[in-house]
Every structure is written in C-alpha cells, then in structure tokens.
XYZ file of C-alpha atoms in Angstrom:
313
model
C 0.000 0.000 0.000
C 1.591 3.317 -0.976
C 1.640 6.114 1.216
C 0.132 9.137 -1.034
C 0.690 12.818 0.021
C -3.280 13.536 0.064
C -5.010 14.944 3.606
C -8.087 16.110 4.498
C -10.776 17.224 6.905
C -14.379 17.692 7.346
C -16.444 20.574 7.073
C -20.132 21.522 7.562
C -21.710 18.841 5.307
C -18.900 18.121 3.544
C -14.875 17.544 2.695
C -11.872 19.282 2.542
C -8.934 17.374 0.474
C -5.953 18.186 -0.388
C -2.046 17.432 -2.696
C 0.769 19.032 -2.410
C -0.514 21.746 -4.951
C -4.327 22.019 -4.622
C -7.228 21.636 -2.190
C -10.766 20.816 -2.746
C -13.843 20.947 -0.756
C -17.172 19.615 -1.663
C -19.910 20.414 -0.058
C -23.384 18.857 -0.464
C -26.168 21.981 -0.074
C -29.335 22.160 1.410
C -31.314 21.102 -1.473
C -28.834 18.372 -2.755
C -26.503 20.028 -4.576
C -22.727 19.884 -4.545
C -20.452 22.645 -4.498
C -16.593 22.881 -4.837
C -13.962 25.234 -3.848
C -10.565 24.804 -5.515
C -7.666 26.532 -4.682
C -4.396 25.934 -5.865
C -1.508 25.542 -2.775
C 1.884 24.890 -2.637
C 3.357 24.914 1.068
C 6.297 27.067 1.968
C 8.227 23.764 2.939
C 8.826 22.622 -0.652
C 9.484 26.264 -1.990
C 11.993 27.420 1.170
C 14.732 24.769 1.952
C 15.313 25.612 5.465
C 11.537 25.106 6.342
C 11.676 21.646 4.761
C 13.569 20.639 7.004
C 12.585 17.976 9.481
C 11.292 19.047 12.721
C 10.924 22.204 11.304
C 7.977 21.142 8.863
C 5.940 20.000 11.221
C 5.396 23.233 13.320
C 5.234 25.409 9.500
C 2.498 22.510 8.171
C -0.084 22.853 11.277
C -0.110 26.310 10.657
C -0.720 25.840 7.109
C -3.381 22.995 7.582
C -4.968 25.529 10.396
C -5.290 28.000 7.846
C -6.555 25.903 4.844
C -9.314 24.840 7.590
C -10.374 28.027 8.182
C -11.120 28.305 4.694
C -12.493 25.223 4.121
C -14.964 25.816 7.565
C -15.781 29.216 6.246
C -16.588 27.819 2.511
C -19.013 24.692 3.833
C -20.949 27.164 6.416
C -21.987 29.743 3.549
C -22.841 26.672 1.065
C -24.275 24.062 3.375
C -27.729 26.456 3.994
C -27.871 27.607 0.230
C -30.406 26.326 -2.122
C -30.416 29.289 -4.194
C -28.397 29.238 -6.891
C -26.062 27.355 -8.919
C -22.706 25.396 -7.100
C -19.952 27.599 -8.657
C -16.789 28.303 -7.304
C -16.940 30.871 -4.264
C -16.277 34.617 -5.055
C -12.822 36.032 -4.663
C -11.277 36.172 -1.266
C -12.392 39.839 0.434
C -9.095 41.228 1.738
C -9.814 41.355 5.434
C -10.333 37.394 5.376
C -6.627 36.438 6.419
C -6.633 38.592 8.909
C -9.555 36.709 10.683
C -8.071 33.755 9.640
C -4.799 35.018 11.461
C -6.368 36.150 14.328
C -8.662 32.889 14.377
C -5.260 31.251 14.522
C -3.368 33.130 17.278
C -6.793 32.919 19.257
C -6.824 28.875 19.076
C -3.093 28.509 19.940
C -3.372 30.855 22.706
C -6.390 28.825 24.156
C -4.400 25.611 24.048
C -1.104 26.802 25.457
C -3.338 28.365 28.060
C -5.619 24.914 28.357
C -2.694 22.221 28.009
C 0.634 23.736 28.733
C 0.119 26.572 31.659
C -3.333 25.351 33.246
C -1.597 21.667 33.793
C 1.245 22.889 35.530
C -0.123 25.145 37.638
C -2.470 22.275 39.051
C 0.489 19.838 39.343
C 2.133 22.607 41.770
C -0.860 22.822 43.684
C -0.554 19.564 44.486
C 2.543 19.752 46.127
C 4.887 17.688 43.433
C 8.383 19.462 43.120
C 10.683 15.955 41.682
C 11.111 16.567 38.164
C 9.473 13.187 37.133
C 6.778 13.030 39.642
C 6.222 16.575 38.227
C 6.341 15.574 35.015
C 4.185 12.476 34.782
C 1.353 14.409 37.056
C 1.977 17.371 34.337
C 1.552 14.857 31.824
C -1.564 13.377 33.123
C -3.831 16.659 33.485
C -2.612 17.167 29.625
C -3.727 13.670 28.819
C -7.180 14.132 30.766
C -7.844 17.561 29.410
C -7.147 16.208 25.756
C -9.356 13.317 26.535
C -12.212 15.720 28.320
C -12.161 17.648 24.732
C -12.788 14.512 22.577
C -15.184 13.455 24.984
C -17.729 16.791 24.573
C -17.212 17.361 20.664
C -18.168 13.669 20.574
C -21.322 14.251 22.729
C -22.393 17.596 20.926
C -25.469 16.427 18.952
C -24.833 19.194 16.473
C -21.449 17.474 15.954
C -22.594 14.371 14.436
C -22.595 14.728 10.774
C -19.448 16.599 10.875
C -17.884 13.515 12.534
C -19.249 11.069 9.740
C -18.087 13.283 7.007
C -14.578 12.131 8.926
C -15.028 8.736 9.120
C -15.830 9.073 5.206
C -13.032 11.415 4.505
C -10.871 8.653 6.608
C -12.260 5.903 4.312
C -12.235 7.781 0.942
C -8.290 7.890 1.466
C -7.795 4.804 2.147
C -9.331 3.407 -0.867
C -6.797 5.625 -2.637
C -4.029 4.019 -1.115
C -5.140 0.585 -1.878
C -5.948 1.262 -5.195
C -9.801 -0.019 -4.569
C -12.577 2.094 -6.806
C -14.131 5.252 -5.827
C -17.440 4.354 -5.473
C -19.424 4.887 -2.261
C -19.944 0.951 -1.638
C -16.512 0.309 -2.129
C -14.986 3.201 -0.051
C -17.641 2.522 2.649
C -15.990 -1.149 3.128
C -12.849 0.768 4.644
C -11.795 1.588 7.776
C -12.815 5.469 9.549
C -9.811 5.015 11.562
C -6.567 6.469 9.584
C -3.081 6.790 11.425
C -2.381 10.202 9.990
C -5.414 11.844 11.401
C -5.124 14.884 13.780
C -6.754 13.429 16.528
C -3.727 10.712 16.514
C -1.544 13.886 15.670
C -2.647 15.243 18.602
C -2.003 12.490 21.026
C 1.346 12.226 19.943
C 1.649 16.049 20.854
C 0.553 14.648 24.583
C 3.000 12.030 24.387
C 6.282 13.857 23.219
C 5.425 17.088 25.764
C 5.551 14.829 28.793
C 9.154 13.624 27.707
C 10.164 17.089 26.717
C 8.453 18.941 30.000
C 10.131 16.364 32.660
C 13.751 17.418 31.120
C 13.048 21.001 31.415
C 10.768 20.291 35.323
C 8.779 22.356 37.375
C 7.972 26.057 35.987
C 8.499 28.608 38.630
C 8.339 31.453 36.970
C 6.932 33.173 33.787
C 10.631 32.666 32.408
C 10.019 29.002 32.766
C 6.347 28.887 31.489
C 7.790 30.512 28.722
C 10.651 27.977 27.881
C 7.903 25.390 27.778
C 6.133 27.213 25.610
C 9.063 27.922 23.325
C 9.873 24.149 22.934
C 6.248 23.505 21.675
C 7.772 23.613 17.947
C 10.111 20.869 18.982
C 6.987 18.851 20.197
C 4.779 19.523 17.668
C 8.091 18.740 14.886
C 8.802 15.457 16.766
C 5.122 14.230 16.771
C 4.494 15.350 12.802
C 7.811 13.612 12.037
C 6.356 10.013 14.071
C 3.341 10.675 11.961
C 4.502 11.082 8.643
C 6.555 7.922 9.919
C 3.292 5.867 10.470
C 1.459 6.606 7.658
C 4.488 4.905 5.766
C 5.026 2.105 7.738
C 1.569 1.356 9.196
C 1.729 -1.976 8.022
C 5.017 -3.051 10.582
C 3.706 -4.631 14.163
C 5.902 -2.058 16.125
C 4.378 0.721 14.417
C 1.034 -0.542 14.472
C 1.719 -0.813 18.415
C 2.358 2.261 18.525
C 0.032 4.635 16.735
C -2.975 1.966 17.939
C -3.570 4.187 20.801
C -4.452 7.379 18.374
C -6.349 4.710 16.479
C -8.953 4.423 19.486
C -9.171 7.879 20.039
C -10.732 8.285 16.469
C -13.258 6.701 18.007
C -14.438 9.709 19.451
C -14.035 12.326 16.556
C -15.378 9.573 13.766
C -18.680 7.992 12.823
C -19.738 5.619 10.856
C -20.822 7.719 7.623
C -23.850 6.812 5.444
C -23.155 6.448 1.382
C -24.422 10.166 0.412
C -21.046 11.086 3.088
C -18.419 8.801 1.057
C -20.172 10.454 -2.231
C -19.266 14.154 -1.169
C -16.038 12.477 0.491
C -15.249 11.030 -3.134
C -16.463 14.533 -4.940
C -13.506 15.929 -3.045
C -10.633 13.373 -3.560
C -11.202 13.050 -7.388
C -10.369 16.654 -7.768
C -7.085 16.276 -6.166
C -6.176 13.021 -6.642
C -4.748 13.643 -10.661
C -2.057 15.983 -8.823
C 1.252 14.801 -10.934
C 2.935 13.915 -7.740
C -0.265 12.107 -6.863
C -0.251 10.030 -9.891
C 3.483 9.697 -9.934
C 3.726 7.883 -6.419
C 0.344 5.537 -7.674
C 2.142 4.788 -10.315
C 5.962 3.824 -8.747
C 4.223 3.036 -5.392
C 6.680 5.099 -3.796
C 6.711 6.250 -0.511
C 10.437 7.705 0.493
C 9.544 11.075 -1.128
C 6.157 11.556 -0.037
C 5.168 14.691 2.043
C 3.071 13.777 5.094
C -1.155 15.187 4.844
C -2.982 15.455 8.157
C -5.860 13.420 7.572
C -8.160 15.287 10.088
C-alpha cells in the first residue's frame, strides 16, 4: 500500500482534500446540490529549503493545515444552507479574510497553550509535586485528561454528528486511494474510519512527546520558565508530525502498528460511521485532487520515500 501525500478534513456537510498543490472541498447543499472550492496551494516547505527541514515542517504545516481549515470551515458554512443558486466556485477572497483567519489562529493557539501547557502545571504545583518526574508524569496526566475531556464533549455535541461522519468518510475515501480499490461509495464505505495520519492521533502524539520534553526542562516557577515550555512547543509539535509522517508509511510493521494503535482508538471519538451520500461528497472531493502529478506519480511507482506527510483530520 503506498503512502500518497493527500489529507483532508471535514467541514459543515462536507470535505476538505488536499495534494501538495491544490485543495478541494465539496460540499453537499441544502437542497442536494454539490459545491466545490478549488484553490491551488503549494506549502512554503517545498518552496523554502530551510523550512523543509525535518522538525521544522511539522510546526510550519499545522499552521498551514490551520489555515486551509479556516477556509475550508468558512466555505461549507456559507454553502451548506444555500439552495439558491447554482454550485460555482466561491467569489474572490475579500481582503480582510486572512486577517480573521490570522487572528482565528493566534486565538486557538493561545487557548491551548493556556488549556494544556500553563493550566496543567499550575495544578500539578498545587498539588505539592516538586521531583522533576513526579512533576512531570502528574503534568503529563492533566494534559492527557484535558485532551481526553475535549474529545469526549465534541463527541457528545449532537450538532457534531454529521461533521464527525463526514470524517469517518473522509478517513475511508483515502484509504481506498491508497489501496488502489474504486471510488465508489460501496466500495470506499468497506474501509476503515480510523486512519493513522489523522489529527486526533496527531494530537495524542503532541501529549505524548510534551511529557518527555516537559520532565527534562521540570517544574515552571516562573513566567521565564512557562515561557521555555512554551518555546519548545515547535520541537513537540516537529517530533510528533515527524512520528506521523513515519506511520502513515510504515503502518503496516507490528511495532508501528503498536504504537500509533492508541491514536487509532481515540478516532473513536471524533469519527462515525458515515452513510453512502457522506463517502459520495467524500469522493467529490478526492477526485479533484487526486490527478495531482505527484499524486499520480507515487500511484504509479508506489513510492513512498519522497512523499510529504497530509494530516488526515
């Protein structure tokens, strides 16, 4: 099975996807009718050298797939209510829409240093705990509990649901792709909703690689030290895109499959099952991407050493 460079996420009745030069969403409208977005996009990794780098990717690819979601979110909630008029490509971008999306950006980030870097740590000193492991695996814990509390209520949000099967189809519609199985709703309902290179597993590694990194630096006292944790977030967030780009190649080993099966069962909270008209739209997305030349290139050789890593949120 070759590991393709193609992500994605769901949106408001529909699908974001995306290649390393163009993203896609589809999004099915109120009275039945699809509508697209395209948008060509190169990331700054494969046009600036020093960003390519590894480690450094990772932190300079969430902030691209953060903003591409924006986009995507923004596109599916102005479509998914219309009934109106023709699907045609939305209008051009107004000019103060990246600064929202900026702001939207610095906004979320602040809220989850502030919810799973500073919050955790203050509660751990509460406690009492001043040994750097202690310290670090009770830091650790509140960060795991908090991520799992999250899952838990986007899971239970009734309004959520739909949004969570058009994951669990966007999950399935790419691996079809890698197996080389047909695009057809039947077939790419047969798949699995749970995909290694999804954000939610993303995330977990995040969990994972800050307890490591947090113990080494110990207890904050200080803003000087709440800031050093803060400033080694790229690190984290490099090391865990690097394991993930990692498993999507090699899912197929038993140690890896050990390892990223943990992620795996927290998908079980941010997918659902999805019903055929969800692997349609899921489908309507991929096959607009999925003729990208380095797409076809890596079908063809079934390559995977050159393939750049897609969250598949």
């Amino acid at each position: 099975m070759p590991f393709l460079p193609v992500g994605g996420q769901a949106v408001i009745e529909g699908v974001m996807m995306r290649s390393p030069t163009q993203m896609s969403v589809a999004v099915r409208r109120a009275d039945g009718v699809v509508a697209t977005l395209d948008r060509p996009f190169v990331s700054i990794t494969r046009r600036v050298k020093a960003l390519g780098l590894p480690i450094v990717r990772g932190a300079v690819s969430l902030f691209e797939t953060m903003s591409l979601g924006i986009t995507a979110l923004n596109f599916s909630a102005e479509e998914a209510s219309r009934s109106d008029a023709p699907a045609t490509p939305a209008a051009r971008v107004p000019w103060w829409q990246p600064v929202v999306q900026a702001l939207t950006i610095a906004l979320s980030l602040g809220l989850g240093i502030l919810l799973f870097v500073v919050l955790p740590a203050r509660l751990t000193g509460w406690l009492g705990f001043t040994h750097r492991v202690g310290f670090g695996l009770v830091d650790g814990f509140f960060r795991l509990a908090a991520f799992v509390l999250y899952l838990a209520l986007i899971s239970q949000w009734k309004e959520m649901a739909r949004v969570l099967g058009y994951h669990g189809a966007e999950h399935k519609a790419i691996h079809a792709l890698e197996a080389g199985a047909p695009l057809t709703p039947e077939s790419v309902q047969s798949f699995s909703r749970f995909h290694p290179r999804c954000g939610t597993s993303f995330l977990f590694f995040v969990v994972v690689v800050s307890v490591v990194v947090f113990t080494f630096i110990g207890r904050p006292h200080g803003l000087g030290d709440h800031l050093l944790r803060i400033a080694c977030m790229p690190l984290i967030v490099g090391v865990s895109f690097e394991f993930i780009r990692l498993s999507g190649k090699y899912a197929d080993r038993p140690l890896v499959r050990a390892l990223i099966w943990p992620g795996l069962q927290f998908q079980r909270l941010t997918t659902r099952e999805p019903d055929l008209s969800m692997c349609a739209i899921a489908i309507a997305a991929l096959e607009r991407v999925r003729h990208d030349p380095a797409v076809d290139a890596l079908q063809r050789a079934g390559e995977t050493t050159r393939a750049e890593v897609m969250f598949v949120q």
